[in-house]
XYZ file of C-alpha atoms in Angstrom:
716
model
C 1.686 -4.480 -7.981
C -0.624 -5.514 -10.774
C -4.022 -7.142 -10.643
C -4.123 -10.620 -12.041
C -6.984 -10.149 -14.497
C -9.242 -7.718 -16.311
C -12.948 -7.271 -15.693
C -15.475 -5.634 -17.960
C -16.833 -2.259 -16.957
C -19.928 -1.306 -18.895
C -21.270 1.519 -16.727
C -20.087 4.656 -18.500
C -22.492 7.126 -16.948
C -20.833 7.777 -13.599
C -24.216 7.154 -11.948
C -24.210 5.702 -8.444
C -25.921 2.323 -8.275
C -27.285 1.219 -4.936
C -27.877 3.224 -1.772
C -26.253 6.572 -1.210
C -24.098 6.490 1.918
C -24.717 9.186 4.482
C -21.832 10.466 6.589
C -21.671 8.719 9.934
C -23.675 5.716 8.721
C -22.740 2.087 8.296
C -22.855 0.719 4.747
C -21.783 -2.789 3.839
C -20.395 -3.201 7.348
C -18.181 -0.128 6.995
C -18.586 2.909 9.234
C -18.348 6.134 7.251
C -17.674 9.449 8.894
C -15.451 10.221 11.875
C -13.142 7.445 12.997
C -12.833 6.504 16.658
C -11.744 9.632 18.484
C -13.696 11.916 16.125
C -11.059 12.275 13.380
C -12.346 12.058 9.816
C -9.934 10.966 7.083
C -9.634 13.515 4.279
C -7.013 12.830 1.590
C -4.977 15.702 0.119
C -2.874 13.829 -2.411
C -2.203 16.345 -5.160
C 1.501 17.001 -5.787
C 2.917 20.511 -5.187
C 2.318 23.289 -7.696
C 4.849 24.828 -10.052
C 4.326 27.962 -12.084
C 2.157 27.678 -15.207
C 3.391 29.606 -18.250
C 1.106 30.667 -21.131
C -1.872 28.342 -20.487
C -4.563 31.004 -20.036
C -6.685 29.740 -22.921
C -6.676 26.147 -21.685
C -7.485 27.156 -18.094
C -10.413 29.221 -19.327
C -11.752 26.273 -21.322
C -11.526 23.993 -18.296
C -13.351 26.464 -16.076
C -16.100 27.054 -18.649
C -16.644 23.310 -18.817
C -16.798 23.037 -15.017
C -19.379 25.789 -14.682
C -21.507 24.346 -17.487
C -21.408 20.810 -16.070
C -22.181 22.045 -12.555
C -25.171 23.966 -13.911
C -26.434 20.767 -15.503
C -25.840 18.804 -12.262
C -23.482 16.282 -13.872
C -19.937 15.160 -13.163
C -17.079 17.331 -14.363
C -14.566 15.431 -16.489
C -11.669 16.869 -18.485
C -8.960 15.028 -20.399
C -5.652 16.799 -21.020
C -3.597 15.195 -23.778
C -0.250 15.935 -25.373
C 3.378 14.888 -25.560
C 5.229 13.629 -22.538
C 6.652 16.567 -20.599
C 4.374 19.109 -22.255
C 2.918 20.223 -18.911
C -0.376 18.342 -18.716
C -0.050 17.573 -15.021
C 1.147 21.095 -14.221
C -1.913 22.584 -15.896
C -4.289 20.084 -14.270
C -2.836 20.874 -10.844
C -3.214 24.620 -11.331
C -6.873 24.148 -12.224
C -7.655 21.692 -9.436
C -5.895 23.734 -6.765
C -8.135 26.703 -7.566
C -11.131 24.465 -6.832
C -10.031 23.392 -3.354
C -12.407 25.758 -1.468
C -15.335 24.298 -3.434
C -14.344 20.681 -2.761
C -13.512 20.238 0.934
C -13.867 16.444 0.797
C -10.305 16.013 -0.427
C -8.075 15.477 -3.434
C -7.195 12.069 -4.883
C -4.255 11.449 -7.196
C -3.044 8.381 -9.086
C -0.361 7.783 -11.686
C -1.960 5.293 -14.081
C 1.418 4.369 -15.559
C 0.745 4.327 -19.306
C 4.453 4.983 -19.888
C 5.684 2.728 -17.094
C 8.029 -0.096 -18.030
C 5.790 -2.335 -15.886
C 2.746 -1.476 -17.968
C -0.354 0.517 -17.006
C -1.877 0.271 -13.557
C -4.984 -1.873 -13.336
C -8.006 0.162 -12.163
C -8.609 -2.294 -9.318
C -5.207 -1.469 -7.810
C -5.857 2.273 -8.020
C -9.327 1.887 -6.528
C -7.835 -0.063 -3.639
C -5.541 2.861 -2.819
C -8.369 5.402 -3.235
C -10.672 3.446 -0.938
C -8.003 3.176 1.743
C -7.299 6.922 1.423
C -11.009 7.596 1.919
C -11.003 5.633 5.157
C -11.904 2.083 4.112
C -9.748 -0.357 6.097
C -7.505 -2.562 3.955
C -9.356 -5.662 5.142
C -12.661 -4.352 3.775
C -11.536 -3.366 0.292
C -13.441 -5.722 -2.066
C -11.436 -7.986 -4.343
C -13.403 -7.536 -7.583
C -13.175 -4.435 -9.742
C -16.937 -3.992 -10.039
C -17.381 -4.145 -6.265
C -14.554 -1.673 -5.663
C -16.085 0.709 -8.211
C -19.509 0.513 -6.562
C -18.067 1.215 -3.115
C -15.927 4.079 -4.468
C -18.949 5.702 -6.079
C -21.006 5.297 -2.928
C -18.273 7.041 -0.944
C -17.755 9.903 -3.397
C -21.507 10.481 -3.689
C -21.422 12.066 -0.223
C -18.159 14.001 -0.563
C -17.000 16.946 -2.622
C -13.687 15.799 -4.109
C -11.397 16.405 -7.045
C -9.490 13.569 -8.708
C -6.341 13.708 -10.831
C -5.654 10.628 -12.957
C -2.183 11.021 -14.422
C -0.782 9.289 -17.495
C -3.827 7.273 -18.511
C -3.479 4.556 -21.116
C -7.102 4.160 -22.303
C -10.603 5.373 -21.602
C -11.444 1.905 -20.281
C -8.735 2.260 -17.648
C -10.209 5.592 -16.530
C -13.933 4.814 -16.350
C -13.942 2.746 -13.127
C -12.024 5.575 -11.419
C -14.580 8.321 -12.088
C -16.233 9.542 -8.870
C -19.960 9.949 -8.433
C -21.984 13.108 -8.084
C -20.843 16.551 -9.174
C -17.193 15.953 -8.435
C -14.318 16.966 -10.719
C -11.922 14.620 -12.500
C -8.919 15.662 -14.575
C -7.239 13.011 -16.716
C -3.842 13.402 -18.352
C -2.581 11.217 -21.164
C -0.169 11.313 -24.041
C -3.023 10.075 -26.155
C -6.269 11.762 -26.952
C -9.032 9.710 -25.323
C -12.076 10.088 -27.569
C -13.834 7.281 -25.731
C -14.275 9.577 -22.750
C -16.517 11.905 -24.745
C -19.257 9.355 -24.031
C -18.881 10.400 -20.387
C -19.301 14.101 -21.133
C -15.585 14.780 -21.187
C -14.040 18.114 -22.132
C -10.930 17.341 -24.245
C -8.004 19.768 -23.978
C -4.965 19.024 -26.117
C -1.740 20.784 -25.109
C 0.886 21.770 -27.625
C 4.472 22.697 -26.689
C 5.032 26.236 -25.531
C 5.582 29.024 -27.983
C 9.140 30.254 -28.269
C 8.413 33.323 -26.146
C 6.645 31.295 -23.441
C 9.465 28.753 -23.353
C 12.016 31.519 -22.879
C 9.858 32.895 -20.049
C 9.806 29.436 -18.462
C 13.599 29.214 -18.769
C 13.915 32.601 -17.062
C 11.604 31.388 -14.284
C 13.805 28.326 -13.760
C 17.056 30.279 -14.128
C 16.315 33.590 -12.347
C 19.880 34.943 -12.235
C 19.662 37.256 -15.251
C 21.481 35.062 -17.775
C 18.400 34.700 -19.996
C 18.136 38.458 -20.337
C 21.883 38.798 -20.891
C 22.078 35.989 -23.478
C 18.721 36.177 -25.326
C 19.825 34.496 -28.560
C 21.386 31.565 -26.746
C 18.264 31.264 -24.572
C 16.086 31.120 -27.693
C 18.375 28.538 -29.263
C 18.218 26.415 -26.109
C 14.426 26.336 -25.877
C 14.234 25.569 -29.614
C 16.393 22.490 -28.996
C 14.017 21.609 -26.154
C 11.139 21.857 -28.658
C 9.213 23.983 -26.218
C 8.569 21.050 -23.882
C 8.337 22.372 -20.303
C 10.054 19.328 -18.740
C 13.040 19.725 -21.050
C 13.237 23.484 -20.455
C 13.083 23.087 -16.688
C 15.730 20.361 -16.603
C 18.038 22.444 -18.795
C 17.457 25.494 -16.616
C 18.109 23.526 -13.430
C 21.328 22.204 -14.922
C 22.493 25.745 -15.674
C 21.386 27.004 -12.265
C 23.934 24.738 -10.585
C 26.712 26.352 -12.681
C 26.432 30.121 -12.170
C 29.482 30.857 -14.310
C 28.441 28.751 -17.306
C 27.050 30.396 -20.422
C 23.792 29.183 -21.931
C 25.657 28.508 -25.183
C 27.465 25.645 -23.424
C 24.140 23.882 -22.881
C 23.138 24.611 -26.465
C 26.267 22.880 -27.742
C 25.741 19.930 -25.392
C 22.210 19.361 -26.658
C 23.415 19.457 -30.206
C 26.106 16.846 -29.475
C 23.509 14.417 -28.127
C 21.335 14.200 -31.200
C 22.617 10.792 -32.320
C 22.078 9.293 -28.890
C 18.714 10.993 -28.845
C 17.446 8.663 -31.583
C 18.462 5.585 -29.589
C 16.548 6.821 -26.532
C 13.429 7.950 -28.424
C 10.119 6.847 -26.869
C 6.868 7.844 -28.567
C 8.703 10.633 -30.355
C 9.824 12.402 -27.177
C 13.331 12.964 -28.542
C 13.901 16.290 -26.894
C 12.948 15.198 -23.398
C 15.330 12.266 -23.552
C 18.141 14.344 -24.981
C 17.725 16.818 -22.137
C 17.731 14.005 -19.585
C 20.887 12.612 -21.163
C 22.615 15.955 -20.844
C 21.578 16.269 -17.198
C 22.829 12.773 -16.528
C 26.225 13.470 -18.086
C 26.597 16.545 -15.894
C 26.061 14.623 -12.658
C 28.941 13.987 -10.258
C 30.245 10.448 -10.589
C 28.616 9.000 -7.434
C 25.256 10.604 -8.251
C 25.386 9.315 -11.838
C 26.094 5.810 -10.587
C 23.233 5.972 -8.090
C 20.941 7.259 -10.846
C 21.747 4.275 -13.020
C 21.307 1.748 -10.245
C 18.061 3.270 -8.994
C 16.733 2.644 -12.486
C 16.827 -1.060 -11.555
C 14.498 -0.599 -8.571
C 11.310 -2.590 -9.267
C 8.839 -0.258 -7.535
C 7.558 3.222 -8.260
C 8.684 4.855 -5.007
C 11.529 4.303 -2.565
C 13.060 5.873 0.511
C 16.621 6.882 1.266
C 17.564 3.496 2.688
C 17.316 1.956 -0.797
C 19.850 4.488 -2.071
C 22.054 3.718 0.943
C 21.877 0.010 0.094
C 22.999 0.687 -3.471
C 25.843 2.982 -2.404
C 27.111 1.054 0.631
C 30.642 -0.278 0.487
C 30.909 -1.522 4.051
C 29.198 -1.666 7.406
C 27.537 1.614 8.492
C 28.626 3.256 5.233
C 26.028 4.693 2.848
C 28.642 5.727 0.299
C 27.368 9.326 0.169
C 23.806 8.294 -0.725
C 22.253 11.385 0.850
C 24.494 13.761 -1.128
C 23.838 11.849 -4.334
C 20.084 11.962 -3.773
C 20.339 15.716 -3.256
C 22.260 15.999 -6.524
C 19.562 14.057 -8.362
C 16.853 16.296 -6.923
C 18.847 19.385 -7.801
C 19.114 18.165 -11.388
C 15.315 17.553 -11.463
C 15.913 13.874 -12.095
C 14.057 12.819 -8.947
C 10.760 14.031 -7.540
C 9.713 14.163 -3.926
C 6.946 11.841 -2.784
C 5.007 11.818 0.478
C 6.762 10.736 3.644
C 10.304 11.756 2.644
C 10.272 9.337 -0.249
C 11.565 9.673 -3.786
C 10.028 8.961 -7.151
C 11.233 8.957 -10.740
C 9.085 10.466 -13.442
C 8.335 7.475 -15.652
C 10.443 8.742 -18.556
C 13.317 9.538 -16.248
C 13.101 6.072 -14.723
C 13.301 4.493 -18.184
C 16.259 6.698 -18.996
C 18.020 5.669 -15.779
C 17.423 1.995 -16.507
C 18.754 2.418 -20.042
C 21.869 4.092 -18.675
C 22.368 1.168 -16.318
C 22.368 -1.217 -19.268
C 24.619 1.077 -21.287
C 27.152 2.050 -18.613
C 27.234 -0.846 -16.134
C 28.448 -4.391 -16.859
C 25.991 -7.260 -16.298
C 27.614 -8.400 -13.056
C 27.313 -4.912 -11.557
C 23.657 -4.703 -12.534
C 22.995 -8.141 -11.096
C 24.761 -7.171 -7.882
C 22.649 -4.010 -7.564
C 19.414 -5.921 -8.058
C 20.539 -8.384 -5.396
C 21.408 -5.579 -2.948
C 17.946 -4.099 -3.424
C 16.402 -7.499 -2.738
C 18.640 -8.083 0.280
C 17.724 -4.665 1.648
C 14.009 -5.404 1.523
C 14.430 -8.952 2.823
C 16.609 -7.851 5.753
C 14.308 -4.927 6.595
C 11.177 -7.076 6.457
C 12.939 -9.680 8.588
C 13.806 -7.016 11.151
C 10.137 -6.014 11.290
C 9.241 -9.696 11.666
C 11.646 -10.015 14.597
C 10.042 -7.032 16.327
C 6.534 -8.337 15.796
C 6.899 -12.121 16.076
C 10.294 -13.149 17.441
C 8.987 -16.698 17.890
C 8.148 -16.960 14.193
C 11.648 -15.919 13.098
C 13.088 -19.443 12.958
C 14.151 -19.943 9.346
C 17.469 -18.772 7.942
C 17.820 -15.897 5.490
C 20.223 -16.045 2.560
C 21.867 -12.786 1.489
C 24.242 -11.940 -1.315
C 27.907 -10.996 -0.883
C 27.500 -7.225 -0.588
C 26.781 -5.149 2.518
C 23.153 -5.439 3.633
C 21.501 -2.162 4.670
C 18.474 -2.461 6.953
C 15.832 0.262 7.012
C 14.614 1.888 10.217
C 11.449 -0.139 10.745
C 10.906 0.419 14.489
C 11.003 1.398 17.183
C 8.032 -0.744 18.216
C 5.487 -3.221 16.859
C 3.048 -0.665 15.487
C 5.798 1.192 13.615
C 7.091 -2.112 12.223
C 3.622 -2.985 10.963
C 3.268 0.453 9.380
C 6.623 0.031 7.617
C 5.607 -3.358 6.203
C 2.301 -1.965 4.966
C 3.912 1.117 3.400
C 6.537 -0.952 1.594
C 4.201 -3.790 0.602
C 4.152 -2.836 -3.129
C 7.966 -2.877 -3.249
C 8.195 -6.057 -1.184
C 5.796 -7.836 -3.504
C 7.647 -6.550 -6.577
C 10.958 -7.896 -5.254
C 9.317 -11.188 -4.279
C 7.975 -11.754 -7.783
C 11.218 -10.575 -9.425
C 13.498 -12.828 -7.382
C 13.226 -16.198 -9.204
C 13.882 -14.709 -12.656
C 16.739 -12.634 -11.223
C 18.492 -15.763 -9.994
C 17.879 -15.652 -6.245
C 14.870 -17.908 -5.812
C 15.365 -18.236 -2.052
C 14.482 -14.549 -1.605
C 11.001 -15.284 -2.969
C 9.882 -17.685 -0.245
C 11.919 -15.971 2.472
C 10.273 -12.636 1.775
C 6.838 -14.278 1.849
C 7.841 -15.762 5.203
C 8.961 -12.389 6.575
C 5.614 -10.816 5.629
C 3.728 -13.195 7.933
C 3.214 -10.694 10.812
C 1.707 -8.090 8.467
C -0.598 -10.577 6.799
C -1.658 -12.092 10.116
C -2.543 -8.763 11.733
C -3.713 -6.531 8.885
C -5.237 -9.155 6.613
C -4.016 -8.225 3.118
C -5.533 -11.432 1.825
C -4.892 -10.990 -1.939
C -1.198 -10.240 -1.338
C -1.039 -12.989 1.302
C -2.261 -15.558 -1.187
C -0.095 -14.303 -4.056
C 3.054 -14.176 -1.920
C 2.660 -17.702 -0.609
C 1.729 -19.182 -3.962
C 4.925 -17.716 -5.415
C 6.888 -18.771 -2.336
C 5.534 -22.306 -2.548
C 6.554 -22.574 -6.206
C 10.027 -21.256 -5.330
C 10.451 -23.727 -2.466
C 9.442 -26.626 -4.701
C 11.820 -25.474 -7.432
C 14.619 -25.469 -4.878
C 13.614 -28.855 -3.467
C 13.523 -27.273 -0.007
C 11.034 -29.325 2.012
C 11.245 -27.148 5.122
C 10.495 -24.021 3.082
C 7.668 -25.809 1.265
C 6.103 -26.785 4.574
C 6.360 -23.204 5.871
C 4.693 -21.868 2.734
C 1.931 -24.473 3.025
C 1.186 -23.740 6.668
C 1.491 -19.942 6.521
C -0.340 -19.822 3.216
C -3.002 -22.124 4.608
C -3.662 -19.734 7.475
C -4.200 -17.040 4.873
C -6.688 -19.212 3.003
C -8.427 -19.862 6.313
C -8.779 -16.146 6.985
C -9.923 -15.491 3.424
C -12.813 -17.902 3.944
C -11.420 -20.999 2.220
C -11.176 -23.585 5.034
C -11.350 -26.549 2.668
C -8.363 -25.344 0.674
C -6.555 -24.518 3.911
C -7.126 -28.028 5.248
C -5.673 -29.501 2.048
C -2.544 -27.388 2.459
C -2.157 -28.313 6.134
C -2.551 -32.016 5.369
C 0.007 -31.777 2.561
C 2.450 -30.197 5.020
C 1.694 -32.918 7.590
C 2.552 -35.587 5.038
C 5.830 -33.903 4.162
C 6.788 -33.627 7.832
C 6.072 -37.321 8.374
C 8.123 -38.264 5.317
C 10.984 -36.125 6.591
C 10.747 -37.722 10.063
C 10.012 -34.332 11.635
C 7.651 -34.955 14.581
C 7.723 -31.340 15.734
C 6.656 -30.025 12.338
C 3.923 -32.634 12.165
C 2.697 -31.713 15.652
C 2.408 -28.063 14.590
C 0.084 -29.017 11.752
C -2.316 -30.517 14.295
C -3.162 -27.024 15.495
C -3.680 -25.763 11.962
C -5.832 -28.713 10.956
C -7.938 -28.222 14.070
C -8.606 -24.597 13.093
C -9.660 -25.616 9.595
C -11.971 -28.325 10.956
C -13.500 -25.839 13.385
C -14.254 -23.466 10.484
C -15.716 -26.387 8.529
C -18.223 -26.994 11.323
C -16.609 -30.093 12.825
C -15.932 -28.991 16.439
C -15.484 -32.468 17.958
C -12.869 -33.434 15.388
C -11.227 -30.025 15.847
C -11.034 -30.559 19.618
C -9.281 -33.899 19.065
C -6.578 -32.190 17.011
C -6.173 -29.380 19.540
C -5.778 -31.878 22.411
C -3.189 -33.873 20.471
C -1.302 -30.656 19.647
C -1.373 -29.483 23.271
C 0.059 -32.824 24.372
C 2.578 -33.462 21.578
C 4.098 -30.030 21.029
C 5.758 -29.592 24.445
C 7.113 -33.139 24.197
C 8.799 -32.261 20.903
C 10.226 -28.965 22.190
C 7.685 -26.238 21.413
C 5.850 -25.277 24.597
C 4.674 -21.998 23.073
C 2.823 -23.775 20.244
C 1.371 -26.084 22.875
C 0.071 -22.992 24.634
C -1.578 -21.861 21.401
C -3.270 -25.262 21.158
C -4.588 -24.814 24.690
C -5.870 -21.368 23.698
C -7.664 -22.908 20.718
C -9.274 -25.437 23.076
C -10.381 -22.570 25.307
C -11.935 -20.708 22.403
C -13.779 -23.815 21.265
C -15.067 -24.476 24.799
C -16.272 -20.872 25.159
C -17.954 -21.054 21.763
C -19.877 -24.140 22.926
C -20.869 -22.669 26.313
C -18.425 -24.514 28.568
C -17.153 -21.435 30.392
C -15.373 -23.150 33.300
C -13.458 -25.337 30.873
C -12.577 -22.247 28.842
C -11.172 -20.535 31.959
C -9.021 -23.563 32.696
C -7.595 -23.942 29.189
C -7.082 -20.195 28.692
C -5.329 -19.880 32.047
C -2.911 -22.642 31.126
C -2.330 -21.045 27.716
C -1.721 -17.619 29.216
C 0.915 -18.924 31.608
C 2.763 -20.768 28.845
C 2.646 -17.833 26.434
C 3.759 -15.343 29.085
C 6.690 -17.587 29.900
C 7.589 -17.761 26.197
C 7.543 -13.955 25.908
C 4.627 -13.988 23.458
C 2.805 -10.937 24.803
C 0.390 -10.717 21.869
C -1.013 -14.219 22.241
C -0.857 -14.015 26.040
C -3.179 -11.003 25.746
C -5.473 -13.041 23.509
C -5.552 -15.749 26.190
C -6.357 -13.156 28.851
C -9.233 -11.917 26.699
C -10.601 -15.440 26.412
C -10.369 -15.903 30.190
C -12.068 -12.567 30.819
C -14.916 -13.395 28.458
C -15.388 -16.758 30.150
C -15.502 -15.124 33.595
C -18.088 -12.713 32.218
C -20.280 -15.620 31.105
C -20.020 -16.941 34.656
C -21.009 -13.565 36.136
C -17.596 -12.819 37.687
C -17.256 -9.143 36.831
C -14.157 -8.268 38.895
C -11.822 -10.957 37.505
C -13.232 -10.324 34.038
C -12.327 -6.623 34.158
C -8.932 -7.322 35.735
C -8.057 -9.542 32.774
C -9.680 -7.567 29.960
C -8.319 -4.079 30.669
C -4.593 -4.916 30.344
C -5.348 -7.264 27.440
C -7.016 -4.416 25.551
C -4.022 -2.147 26.150
C -1.668 -4.802 24.770
C -3.780 -5.483 21.676
C -4.482 -1.923 20.531
C -2.539 -1.009 17.419
C -1.678 -4.642 16.692
C -5.014 -6.275 15.913
C -8.322 -4.445 15.586
C -10.224 -7.719 15.749
C -8.650 -8.946 18.991
C -8.942 -5.489 20.545
C -12.641 -5.445 19.610
C -13.213 -8.747 21.398
C -11.650 -7.399 24.594
C -13.439 -4.051 24.369
C -16.818 -5.641 23.685
C -16.478 -7.751 26.808
C -15.484 -4.684 28.846
C -18.576 -2.897 27.504
C -20.724 -5.707 28.861
C -18.974 -5.430 32.240
C -19.862 -1.712 32.299
C -23.459 -2.417 31.322
C -23.903 -4.989 34.069
C -22.548 -2.517 36.601
C -25.077 0.083 35.527
C -22.574 2.386 33.833
C -24.722 2.759 30.745
C -22.974 5.693 29.061
C -19.578 3.989 29.349
C -21.132 0.787 28.036
C -22.579 2.630 25.037
C -19.245 4.241 24.236
C -17.392 0.950 24.517
C -19.909 -0.955 22.398
C -19.692 1.665 19.652
C -15.913 1.687 19.658
C -15.786 -2.110 19.613
C -18.109 -2.185 16.601
C -15.875 0.350 14.843
C -12.898 -1.923 15.506
C -14.755 -4.957 14.167
C -15.589 -2.944 11.069
C -11.979 -1.848 10.550
C -10.912 -5.498 10.859
C -13.416 -6.636 8.233
C -15.370 -8.638 10.835
C -18.503 -6.511 11.188
C -20.784 -9.451 10.320
C -19.378 -11.979 12.756
C -21.577 -13.412 15.544
C -19.519 -11.477 18.123
C -20.210 -8.183 16.352
C -23.904 -8.973 15.903
C -24.165 -9.761 19.619
C -22.720 -6.334 20.454
C -25.269 -4.634 18.212
C -28.065 -6.470 19.985
C -26.782 -5.252 23.371
C -26.209 -1.691 22.143
C -29.641 -1.210 20.583
C -31.679 -0.920 23.816
C -29.001 1.313 25.355
C -29.214 3.718 22.408
C -32.987 3.998 22.862
C -32.429 5.376 26.358
C -31.985 9.066 27.013
C -28.309 10.057 27.449
C -27.187 10.340 31.031
C -26.788 13.869 32.385
């Protein structure tokens, strides 16, 4: 995913502006320190180490710089530059791993994508991932680059961390990603980055290995004695690799899979590829591409085909189900995807990523995509792109069915090939986690779909993402997905899809704090439903318009819409939506102090939602009833409703769980169980914070109740 715009970043000093955050404190509504249950989030993101050959001088320079900067109490920043595949990341990892005992706060890593076909990563996107890795809930990550940078620096001011920024494009891209305090940052780039000298950077430029070091690296990769037995051929091979470690390792891995093959065979193969080498040249990295071409030609047929087709994948990482989708020839048939993936890893053409995922090195990915264009006809490439899109659409739809079976009402259109669905379950929380993990790929497919010729996938994928957006509040992606989906629906002339994008997108605008814009979208949908003579669709917009009016401070008008929705929806065949309207009436009544009325409306809503099988919203209704009983002083029925509601809501919605837990805390307080009340209030406030709602009236009310309890001595 890419950020939509650039922002200036003039602070080059690395100095923290604003208050320094202390561990365990609350800053900007975010609780820093141990999460509920006492577990603190510490990221360890650095990739695995490989052996470093002949870099003693560079390592010594890096360590001298670190010691000098630490003695001067300033940040440690080093920039490693050189050709692609020269070993910049390998050297940076070796250095940073030696520092782990000194920096227990964690290790952050980002590929900044200077060589990516999609273009460099925007710093705001990288900061979003860093903040989430450091424990900031997704809902509380600021939207603007400057705000993300300030929060990142506040967090790193209290932690001892190292940061690896791989494949940087410019100094300007790097600066917002520099941590505060005396932390260590290593930057790798094909380019020298003189602009970073302003930040006290130590520049280290890496040249290719010497002939002797490259031969040693080949022997390390091919440890079966052939290098010692065939020294001249080994020297000739590493000369053709130009001493680039990536090329040497790939060549050695290729030979390692053929124990009986002489090194001279690889030497001849590299020589035969020189003409193709020129066609694949990128930034002068002829030798790396020639080596990749040789490795590709040596692949078994199925693995070579998978390699080409994976080059068409729009995201940076993928799991095995994507490969299965590309290889499938029929139902429950992955076409040998697992074996082909193993072959690609064995040939060093794929790298392992966290969570049993796979990742191309950027140059390898470009090479794979070029081979797809060269070796596959256009219809095959188009079919592969469609199978990737169908895989993500079907998998997201399966997650949607697990989470919101009532929402899954609109058809999905798939291409002609077999559709492979990922394992997204087994339950709601796992389905939500899958959607969140794959969100970058899902958004990439969504945006790619119209230009690729399957416009329906765009709005249908936005529709399938509804449960994730509703529960975990990725508001920027929510807005972007539905704007693209709305444009796709209008291009298709699909009124039903347009109305779904308007209503679902409007709910996102409502949550993002734009009730006026949301109301406009809901009213546009209402007009389309009337024009299409769709009374049920129009009745559903009554609920949405009521919510927008409530947020706009017009409760009486909102109540009118809720009452109309509660009456009209069952008549037109949607009793569940009528139950949601009754729940909205209950919430409005409770907000205005009419507790008995809230009990009545929430009870009716709960019965309807239970009958419809909507356990999530039935639990919300039970919470509303319990809170109303609490207002009326009825502690027993309040607790009987709130306890099972909390159990149902945990893991699905931090905000709704916080509402139930806060009410249970008050029940405990009124019964004189002060320690339990304190614990519940604190946990509820943590949940509000994780949901991005720490400044709501409900959360402020909990703080007011907790404050006098915290002044008391702890119970013995």
